[in-house]
C-alpha positions as a LaTeX table, in Angstrom:
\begin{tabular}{lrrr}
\hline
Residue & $x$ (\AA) & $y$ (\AA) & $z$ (\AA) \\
\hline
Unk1 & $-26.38$ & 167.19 & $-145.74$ \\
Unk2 & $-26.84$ & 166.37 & $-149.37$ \\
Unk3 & $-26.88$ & 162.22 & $-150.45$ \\
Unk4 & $-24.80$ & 161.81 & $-153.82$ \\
Unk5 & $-26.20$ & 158.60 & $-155.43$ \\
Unk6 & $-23.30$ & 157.91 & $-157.41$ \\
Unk7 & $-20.91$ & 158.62 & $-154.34$ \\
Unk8 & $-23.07$ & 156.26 & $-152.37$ \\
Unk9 & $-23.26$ & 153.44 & $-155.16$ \\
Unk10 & $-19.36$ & 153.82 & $-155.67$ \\
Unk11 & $-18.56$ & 153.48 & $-151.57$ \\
Unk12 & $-21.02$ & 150.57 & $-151.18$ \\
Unk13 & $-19.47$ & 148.26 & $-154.42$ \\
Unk14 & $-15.69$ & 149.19 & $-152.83$ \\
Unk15 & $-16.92$ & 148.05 & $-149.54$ \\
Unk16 & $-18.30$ & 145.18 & $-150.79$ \\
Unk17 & $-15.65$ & 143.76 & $-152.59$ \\
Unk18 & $-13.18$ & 144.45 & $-149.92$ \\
Unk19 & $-15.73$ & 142.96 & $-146.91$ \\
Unk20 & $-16.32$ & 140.10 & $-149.00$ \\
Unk21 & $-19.14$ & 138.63 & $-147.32$ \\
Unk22 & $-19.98$ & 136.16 & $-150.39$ \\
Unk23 & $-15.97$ & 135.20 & $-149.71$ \\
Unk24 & $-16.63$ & 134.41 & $-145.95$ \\
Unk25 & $-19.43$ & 132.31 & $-145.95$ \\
Unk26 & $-17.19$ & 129.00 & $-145.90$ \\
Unk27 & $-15.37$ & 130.69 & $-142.46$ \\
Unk28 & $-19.40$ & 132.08 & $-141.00$ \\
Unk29 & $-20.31$ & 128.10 & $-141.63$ \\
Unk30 & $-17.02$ & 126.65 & $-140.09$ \\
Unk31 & $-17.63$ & 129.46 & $-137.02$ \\
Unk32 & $-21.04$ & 128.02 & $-136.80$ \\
Unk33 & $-19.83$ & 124.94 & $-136.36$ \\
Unk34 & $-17.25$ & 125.74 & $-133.90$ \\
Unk35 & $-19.11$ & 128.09 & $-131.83$ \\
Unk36 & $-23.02$ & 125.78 & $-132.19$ \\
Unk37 & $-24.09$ & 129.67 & $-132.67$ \\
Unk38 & $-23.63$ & 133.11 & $-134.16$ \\
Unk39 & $-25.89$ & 136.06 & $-133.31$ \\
Unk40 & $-26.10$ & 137.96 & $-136.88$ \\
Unk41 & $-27.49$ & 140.71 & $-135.86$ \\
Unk42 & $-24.80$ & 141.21 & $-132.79$ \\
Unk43 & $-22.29$ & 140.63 & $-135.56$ \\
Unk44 & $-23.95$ & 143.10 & $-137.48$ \\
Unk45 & $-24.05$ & 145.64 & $-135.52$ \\
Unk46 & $-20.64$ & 145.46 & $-133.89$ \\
Unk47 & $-19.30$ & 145.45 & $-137.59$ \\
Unk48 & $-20.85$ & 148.62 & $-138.38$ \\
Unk49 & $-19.94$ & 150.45 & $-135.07$ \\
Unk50 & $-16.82$ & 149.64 & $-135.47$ \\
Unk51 & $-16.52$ & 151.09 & $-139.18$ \\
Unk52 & $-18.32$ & 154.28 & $-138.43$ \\
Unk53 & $-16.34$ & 154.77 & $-135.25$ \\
Unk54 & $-13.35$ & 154.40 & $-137.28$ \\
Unk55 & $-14.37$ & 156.52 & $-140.07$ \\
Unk56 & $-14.49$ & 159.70 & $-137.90$ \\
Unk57 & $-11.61$ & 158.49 & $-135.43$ \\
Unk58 & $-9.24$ & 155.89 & $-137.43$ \\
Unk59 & $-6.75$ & 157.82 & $-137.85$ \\
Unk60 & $-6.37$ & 160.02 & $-134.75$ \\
Unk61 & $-7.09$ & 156.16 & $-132.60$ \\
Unk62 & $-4.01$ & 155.29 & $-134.73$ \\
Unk63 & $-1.80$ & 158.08 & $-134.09$ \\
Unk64 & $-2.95$ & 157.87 & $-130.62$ \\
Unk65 & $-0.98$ & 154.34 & $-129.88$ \\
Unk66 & 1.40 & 155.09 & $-132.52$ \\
Unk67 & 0.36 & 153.02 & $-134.66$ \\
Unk68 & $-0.19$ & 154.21 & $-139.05$ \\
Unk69 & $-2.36$ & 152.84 & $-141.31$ \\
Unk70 & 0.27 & 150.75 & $-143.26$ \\
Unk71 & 1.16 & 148.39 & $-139.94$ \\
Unk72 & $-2.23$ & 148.64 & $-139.06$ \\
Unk73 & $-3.20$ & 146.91 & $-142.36$ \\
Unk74 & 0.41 & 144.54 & $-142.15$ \\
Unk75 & $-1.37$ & 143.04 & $-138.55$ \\
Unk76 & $-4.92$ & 142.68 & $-139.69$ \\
Unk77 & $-3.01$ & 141.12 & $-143.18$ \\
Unk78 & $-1.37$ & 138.21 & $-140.62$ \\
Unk79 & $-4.72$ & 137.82 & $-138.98$ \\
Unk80 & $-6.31$ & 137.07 & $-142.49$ \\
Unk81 & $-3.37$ & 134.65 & $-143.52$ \\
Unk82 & $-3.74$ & 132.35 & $-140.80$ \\
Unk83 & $-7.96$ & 131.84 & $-141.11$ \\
Unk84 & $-6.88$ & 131.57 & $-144.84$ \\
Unk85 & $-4.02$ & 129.09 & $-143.62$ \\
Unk86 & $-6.88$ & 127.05 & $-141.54$ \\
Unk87 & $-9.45$ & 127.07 & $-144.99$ \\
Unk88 & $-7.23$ & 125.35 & $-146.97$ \\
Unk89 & $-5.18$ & 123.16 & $-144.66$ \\
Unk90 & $-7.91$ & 122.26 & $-142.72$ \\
Unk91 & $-6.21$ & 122.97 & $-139.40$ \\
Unk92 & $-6.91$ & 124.78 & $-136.61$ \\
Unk93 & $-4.31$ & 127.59 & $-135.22$ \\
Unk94 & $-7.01$ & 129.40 & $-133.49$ \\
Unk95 & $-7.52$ & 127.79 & $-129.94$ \\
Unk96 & $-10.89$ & 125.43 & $-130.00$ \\
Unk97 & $-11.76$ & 126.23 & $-126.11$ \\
Unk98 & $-12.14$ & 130.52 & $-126.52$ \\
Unk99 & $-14.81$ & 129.52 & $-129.35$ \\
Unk100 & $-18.11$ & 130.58 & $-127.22$ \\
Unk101 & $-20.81$ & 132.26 & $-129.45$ \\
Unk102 & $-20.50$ & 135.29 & $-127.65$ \\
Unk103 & $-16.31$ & 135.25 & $-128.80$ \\
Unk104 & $-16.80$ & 133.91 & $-132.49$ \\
Unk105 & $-19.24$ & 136.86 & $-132.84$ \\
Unk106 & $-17.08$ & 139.45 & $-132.06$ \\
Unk107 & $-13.74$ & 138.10 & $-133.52$ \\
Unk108 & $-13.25$ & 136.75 & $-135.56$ \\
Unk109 & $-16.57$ & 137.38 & $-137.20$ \\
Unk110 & $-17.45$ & 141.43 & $-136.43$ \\
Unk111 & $-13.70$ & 141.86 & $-136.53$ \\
Unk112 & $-11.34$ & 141.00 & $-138.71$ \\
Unk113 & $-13.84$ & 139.59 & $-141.14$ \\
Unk114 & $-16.50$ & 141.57 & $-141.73$ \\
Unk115 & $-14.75$ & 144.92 & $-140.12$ \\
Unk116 & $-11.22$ & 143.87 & $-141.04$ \\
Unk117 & $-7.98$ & 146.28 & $-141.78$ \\
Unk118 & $-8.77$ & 145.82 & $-145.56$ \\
Unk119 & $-12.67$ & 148.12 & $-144.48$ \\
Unk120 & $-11.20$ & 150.04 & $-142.02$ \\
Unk121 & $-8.63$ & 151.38 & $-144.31$ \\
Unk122 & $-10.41$ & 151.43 & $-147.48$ \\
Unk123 & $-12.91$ & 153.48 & $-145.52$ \\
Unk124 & $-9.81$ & 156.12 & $-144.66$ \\
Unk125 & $-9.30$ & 156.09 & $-148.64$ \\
Unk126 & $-13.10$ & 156.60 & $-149.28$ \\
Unk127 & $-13.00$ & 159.29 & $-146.45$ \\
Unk128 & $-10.47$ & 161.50 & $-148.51$ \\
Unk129 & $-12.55$ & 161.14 & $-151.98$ \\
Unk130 & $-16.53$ & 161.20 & $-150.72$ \\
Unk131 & $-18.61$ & 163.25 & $-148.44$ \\
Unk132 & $-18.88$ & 161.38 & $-144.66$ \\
Unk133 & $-23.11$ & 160.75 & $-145.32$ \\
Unk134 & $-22.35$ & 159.05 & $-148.28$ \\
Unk135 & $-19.95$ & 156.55 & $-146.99$ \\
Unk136 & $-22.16$ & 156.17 & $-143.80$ \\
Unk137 & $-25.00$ & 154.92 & $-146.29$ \\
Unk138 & $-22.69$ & 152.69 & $-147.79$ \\
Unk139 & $-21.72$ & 151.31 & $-144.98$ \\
Unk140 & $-25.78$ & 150.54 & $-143.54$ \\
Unk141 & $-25.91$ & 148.93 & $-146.85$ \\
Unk142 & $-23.40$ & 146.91 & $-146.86$ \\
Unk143 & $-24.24$ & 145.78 & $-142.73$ \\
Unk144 & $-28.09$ & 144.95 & $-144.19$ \\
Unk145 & $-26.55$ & 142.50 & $-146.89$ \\
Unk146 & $-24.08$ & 141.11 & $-144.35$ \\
Unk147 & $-26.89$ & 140.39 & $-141.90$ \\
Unk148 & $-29.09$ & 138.62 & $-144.88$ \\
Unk149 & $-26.08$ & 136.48 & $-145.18$ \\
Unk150 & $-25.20$ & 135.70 & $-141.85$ \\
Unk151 & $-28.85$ & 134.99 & $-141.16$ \\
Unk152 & $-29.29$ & 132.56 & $-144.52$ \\
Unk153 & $-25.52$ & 130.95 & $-143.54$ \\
Unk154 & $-27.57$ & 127.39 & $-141.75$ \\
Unk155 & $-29.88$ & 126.82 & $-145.10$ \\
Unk156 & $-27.02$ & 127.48 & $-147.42$ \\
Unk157 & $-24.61$ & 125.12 & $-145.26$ \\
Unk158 & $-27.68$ & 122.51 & $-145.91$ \\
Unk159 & $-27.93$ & 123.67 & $-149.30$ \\
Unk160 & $-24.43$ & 122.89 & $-150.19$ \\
Unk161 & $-23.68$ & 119.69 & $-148.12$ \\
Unk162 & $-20.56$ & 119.04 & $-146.42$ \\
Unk163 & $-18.49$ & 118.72 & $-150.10$ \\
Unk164 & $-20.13$ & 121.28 & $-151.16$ \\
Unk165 & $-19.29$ & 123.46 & $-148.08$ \\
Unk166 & $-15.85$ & 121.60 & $-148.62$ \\
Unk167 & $-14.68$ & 122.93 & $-152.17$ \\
Unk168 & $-16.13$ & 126.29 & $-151.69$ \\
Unk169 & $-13.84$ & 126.66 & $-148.28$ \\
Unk170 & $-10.57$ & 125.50 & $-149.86$ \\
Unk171 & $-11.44$ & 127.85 & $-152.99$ \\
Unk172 & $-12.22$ & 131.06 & $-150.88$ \\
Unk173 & $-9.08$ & 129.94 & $-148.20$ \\
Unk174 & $-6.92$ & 130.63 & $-151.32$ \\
Unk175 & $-9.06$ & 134.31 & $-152.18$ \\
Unk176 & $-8.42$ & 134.93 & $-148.54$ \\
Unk177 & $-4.94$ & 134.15 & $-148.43$ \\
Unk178 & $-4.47$ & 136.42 & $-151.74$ \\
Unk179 & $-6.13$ & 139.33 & $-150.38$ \\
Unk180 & $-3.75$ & 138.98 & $-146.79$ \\
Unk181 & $-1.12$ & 138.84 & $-149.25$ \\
Unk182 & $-1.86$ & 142.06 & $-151.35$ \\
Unk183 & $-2.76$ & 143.51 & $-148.16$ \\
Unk184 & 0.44 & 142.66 & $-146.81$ \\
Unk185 & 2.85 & 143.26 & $-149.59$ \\
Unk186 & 1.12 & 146.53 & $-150.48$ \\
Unk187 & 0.97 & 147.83 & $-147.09$ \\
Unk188 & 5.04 & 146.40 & $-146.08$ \\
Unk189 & 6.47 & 148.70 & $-148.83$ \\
Unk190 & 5.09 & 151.46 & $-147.64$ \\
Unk191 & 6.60 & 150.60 & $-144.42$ \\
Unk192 & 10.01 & 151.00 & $-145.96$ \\
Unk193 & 9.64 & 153.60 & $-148.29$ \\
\hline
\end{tabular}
């Protein structure tokens, strides 16, 4: 089991971009508020079980319900739209009443946010170019940064102020909705091809 620095460098900036935990701290902040509290580390955790689970058994869990990776990624896609849809219209489509700390940790913080079908199938990409230890590293590094930030979400939300918190939300909402968009239109045409 040999580490490849540049393998490991390469996974962890892909992961990041696609997690996009800088992107989600408008929707951690407006889960906060929702839920009065998120346990980080319980986020953190479930986020990277889930993406090392899938790693090794993604595609077999897949095949197994009869399900691919392309309308795996098109549902995840219409999950992403709609808490994109709530950023930037300010409206709620996810019921108020399931929003117990204990729920809002698991989804949709752990998944589809942080472990979302954009990770899970980037990871099936990374799987085919890079050795397994390599994108297991990248993945513990990318669950350390996402705890930092889930853990320094309440003094940025006090840092920023409500307008603050306000602009950023409606900017990332529209990131968001792009990415469930590419997500969606790249992963529909493979569908029909």
């Amino acid at each position: 089991m040999v580490l490849n620095f540049k393998e490991i460098v390469t996974a962890t900036m892909v992961l990041f971009a696609v997690i996009d935990i800088i992107g989600n701290i408008p929707i951690i902040i407006g889960l906060r508020e929702k839920a009065g509290h998120i346990n980080s580390g319980k986020a953190s955790i479930i986020a990277a079980i889930v993406m090392i689970v899938f790693l090794f058994l993604g595609e077999s869990i897949l095949k197994l319900i009869g399900v691919n990776v392309n309308e795996f990624a098109v549902a995840g896609a219409l999950i992403l739209f709609f808490i994109a849809l709530e950023m930037i219209l300010g409206v709620t489509l996810f019921k108020e009443t399931d929003t117990s700390p204990d729920l809002a940790t698991i989804f949709p913080l752990a998944f589809p946010l942080l472990a979302g079908p954009g990770s899970l199938t980037t990871l099936l990409s990374l799987r085919a170019e890079y050795a397994i230890q390599n994108i297991i590293v990248a993945i513990l590094v990318n669950i350390v940064i996402i705890y930092a930030v889930l853990k320094t979400s309440g003094r940025l939300q006090r840092f920023l102020g409500k307008n603050g918190i306000a602009v950023i939300q409606k900017i990332f909402g529209v990131i968001l909705l792009a990415i469930a968009v590419k997500l969606f239109t790249s992963n529909i045409q493979e569908l029909f091809n």
